[in-house]
Amino acid sequence: MDSDLIDVESIARSLRRLAIHASVELPAKQPHWGDAILCDGMLAAADALGLDAPRVAAEKWFARKLATGPKLDGWFWFWAAEAMPALGLHARTGRAEYLDYARKILAAVETTAARTPDGAIVPHPPAMEVWVDVSYFTAPAMARLGALLGDRAKIEWAARQILTHYKHLVDPATGLLWHVAYVDKKSHSQCLWARGNSWFSIASADVLPILEQQGLREKFDAIESAVVRQLNAIVALQDASGLWHTVIDRPDSYLEASSAAAFACALGAALRDRYRGLDVARARSAYARALAAICAKINDDGEFTCVSQQTPPGDFDFYNSIELGTASYASGICMMALSDALAAAKPN
């Protein structure tokens, strides 16, 4: 990747501002499922910047959870999201309690969570609905745990989640993904939602290196092909600002920042790992523009702005009516994207 396209100093300043704000915000804020993603982003920022404060804040936030264990009978989004930061904290501290916490979550995902007949996890039973977000809430953590334990079956399970979600949600005409598939009705939600597509992109980017390390070539090839087709379509839809429209193929919908942060994560991985079939020239330009755009959305207080709020499926007018503001999940993904960019810019 051409480093001269990336303003490394701007990225470092923006990431520091965001991480410092998050270190104060996370332990004090009201609970939300996005907090786990914020925690994961803070760990990435701590590594990239060499700062202790984000990691210390993440440990403080997680301390009460370790005392009680995961609340597996609650809303799926809350407890499933906590596996990734638990694994991240285990990797950085070596504490077995974090690993045990993640294993309990992923055991529930693997054995007791509702699923479609072909195995896609269902977040709102009894409704047989496949949500694109769930690819990220299940597969990366399971793949990471499988790699840690040397358990190829868990890694294969993660790959199946990615591929089963793709099968249910892909729009054959574009390679983009719908927000929700209604399995019993054999239909899908009405719009191609940008953030939904970005969840799938980063889930794939997290799982692919583990599949390659394990020599699971058939599943690697299938996921790489799916995400490359998706990313090539995404790059072509980027606005001149570096952002994407919230309904990604509708330029009459508003521009939104969280999807740009996640697409930056995925494009950075695709360029670094040289995904086959990627339109490299366009991806490189889109990546640099997305990084600049998300840095510009971090205000002086360290808040990542221009983020669409929690979004269930609806019609076009509904997606376009969702308020813009700040959100913990978006700040977490933004920190991941900027941390990855800083790491890639460092000399080998």
CSV table of N, CA and C in Angstrom, one decimal, residues 110 135 138-144 152-165 203 207 210-211 219 223:
chain,number,residue,atom,x,y,z
A,110,GLU,N,-22.6,-21.5,20.2
A,110,GLU,CA,-22.4,-22.7,19.4
A,110,GLU,C,-23.5,-23.7,19.7
A,135,SER,N,-23.1,-11.9,11.6
A,135,SER,CA,-21.8,-12.5,11.1
A,135,SER,C,-20.6,-12.0,11.9
A,138,THR,N,-20.5,-13.3,15.8
A,138,THR,CA,-20.3,-14.7,16.1
A,138,THR,C,-19.0,-15.2,15.5
A,139,ALA,N,-18.7,-15.0,14.3
A,139,ALA,CA,-17.6,-15.7,13.6
A,139,ALA,C,-16.2,-15.2,14.0
A,140,PRO,N,-15.9,-13.9,14.1
A,140,PRO,CA,-14.5,-13.6,14.5
A,140,PRO,C,-14.1,-14.1,15.8
A,141,ALA,N,-14.9,-14.0,16.8
A,141,ALA,CA,-14.5,-14.5,18.2
A,141,ALA,C,-14.4,-16.0,18.2
A,142,MET,N,-15.3,-16.7,17.5
A,142,MET,CA,-15.2,-18.2,17.5
A,142,MET,C,-13.9,-18.6,16.7
A,143,ALA,N,-13.5,-17.9,15.6
A,143,ALA,CA,-12.3,-18.2,14.9
A,143,ALA,C,-11.1,-18.0,15.8
A,144,ARG,N,-11.1,-16.8,16.5
A,144,ARG,CA,-10.0,-16.5,17.4
A,144,ARG,C,-9.8,-17.5,18.5
A,152,ARG,N,-9.7,-26.8,15.3
A,152,ARG,CA,-10.1,-26.5,13.9
A,152,ARG,C,-11.6,-26.5,13.7
A,153,ALA,N,-12.3,-27.3,14.5
A,153,ALA,CA,-13.8,-27.4,14.4
A,153,ALA,C,-14.4,-26.0,14.7
A,154,LYS,N,-13.9,-25.3,15.6
A,154,LYS,CA,-14.4,-24.0,15.9
A,154,LYS,C,-14.1,-23.0,14.8
A,155,ILE,N,-13.0,-23.1,14.2
A,155,ILE,CA,-12.6,-22.2,13.1
A,155,ILE,C,-13.5,-22.5,11.9
A,156,GLU,N,-13.8,-23.8,11.6
A,156,GLU,CA,-14.7,-24.2,10.5
A,156,GLU,C,-16.1,-23.7,10.8
A,157,TRP,N,-16.5,-23.8,12.1
A,157,TRP,CA,-17.8,-23.3,12.5
A,157,TRP,C,-17.9,-21.8,12.1
A,158,ALA,N,-16.9,-21.0,12.5
A,158,ALA,CA,-16.9,-19.6,12.2
A,158,ALA,C,-17.0,-19.3,10.7
A,159,ALA,N,-16.2,-20.1,9.9
A,159,ALA,CA,-16.3,-19.9,8.4
A,159,ALA,C,-17.7,-20.2,7.9
A,160,ARG,N,-18.3,-21.3,8.5
A,160,ARG,CA,-19.7,-21.6,8.0
A,160,ARG,C,-20.7,-20.5,8.3
A,161,GLN,N,-20.5,-19.8,9.5
A,161,GLN,CA,-21.4,-18.7,9.8
A,161,GLN,C,-21.3,-17.6,8.7
A,162,ILE,N,-20.0,-17.2,8.4
A,162,ILE,CA,-19.8,-16.2,7.3
A,162,ILE,C,-20.5,-16.6,6.0
A,163,LEU,N,-20.3,-17.9,5.6
A,163,LEU,CA,-20.8,-18.3,4.3
A,163,LEU,C,-22.3,-18.5,4.3
A,164,THR,N,-22.9,-18.9,5.5
A,164,THR,CA,-24.3,-19.1,5.6
A,164,THR,C,-25.0,-17.8,5.6
A,165,HIS,N,-24.4,-16.8,6.3
A,165,HIS,CA,-25.0,-15.4,6.2
A,165,HIS,C,-25.0,-14.9,4.8
A,203,ALA,N,-16.1,-8.8,9.5
A,203,ALA,CA,-16.2,-10.2,10.0
A,203,ALA,C,-15.3,-11.1,9.1
A,207,VAL,N,-11.7,-13.3,10.0
A,207,VAL,CA,-11.7,-14.7,9.9
A,207,VAL,C,-10.7,-15.2,8.8
A,210,ILE,N,-7.1,-16.4,9.8
A,210,ILE,CA,-7.0,-17.6,10.6
A,210,ILE,C,-7.3,-18.8,9.7
A,211,LEU,N,-8.2,-18.7,8.8
A,211,LEU,CA,-8.4,-19.8,7.8
A,211,LEU,C,-7.1,-20.1,7.1
A,219,LYS,N,-12.6,-23.1,2.3
A,219,LYS,CA,-13.5,-22.0,3.0
A,219,LYS,C,-12.8,-20.7,2.8
A,223,ILE,N,-14.8,-17.4,1.1
A,223,ILE,CA,-15.0,-16.1,1.8
A,223,ILE,C,-14.3,-15.0,1.1
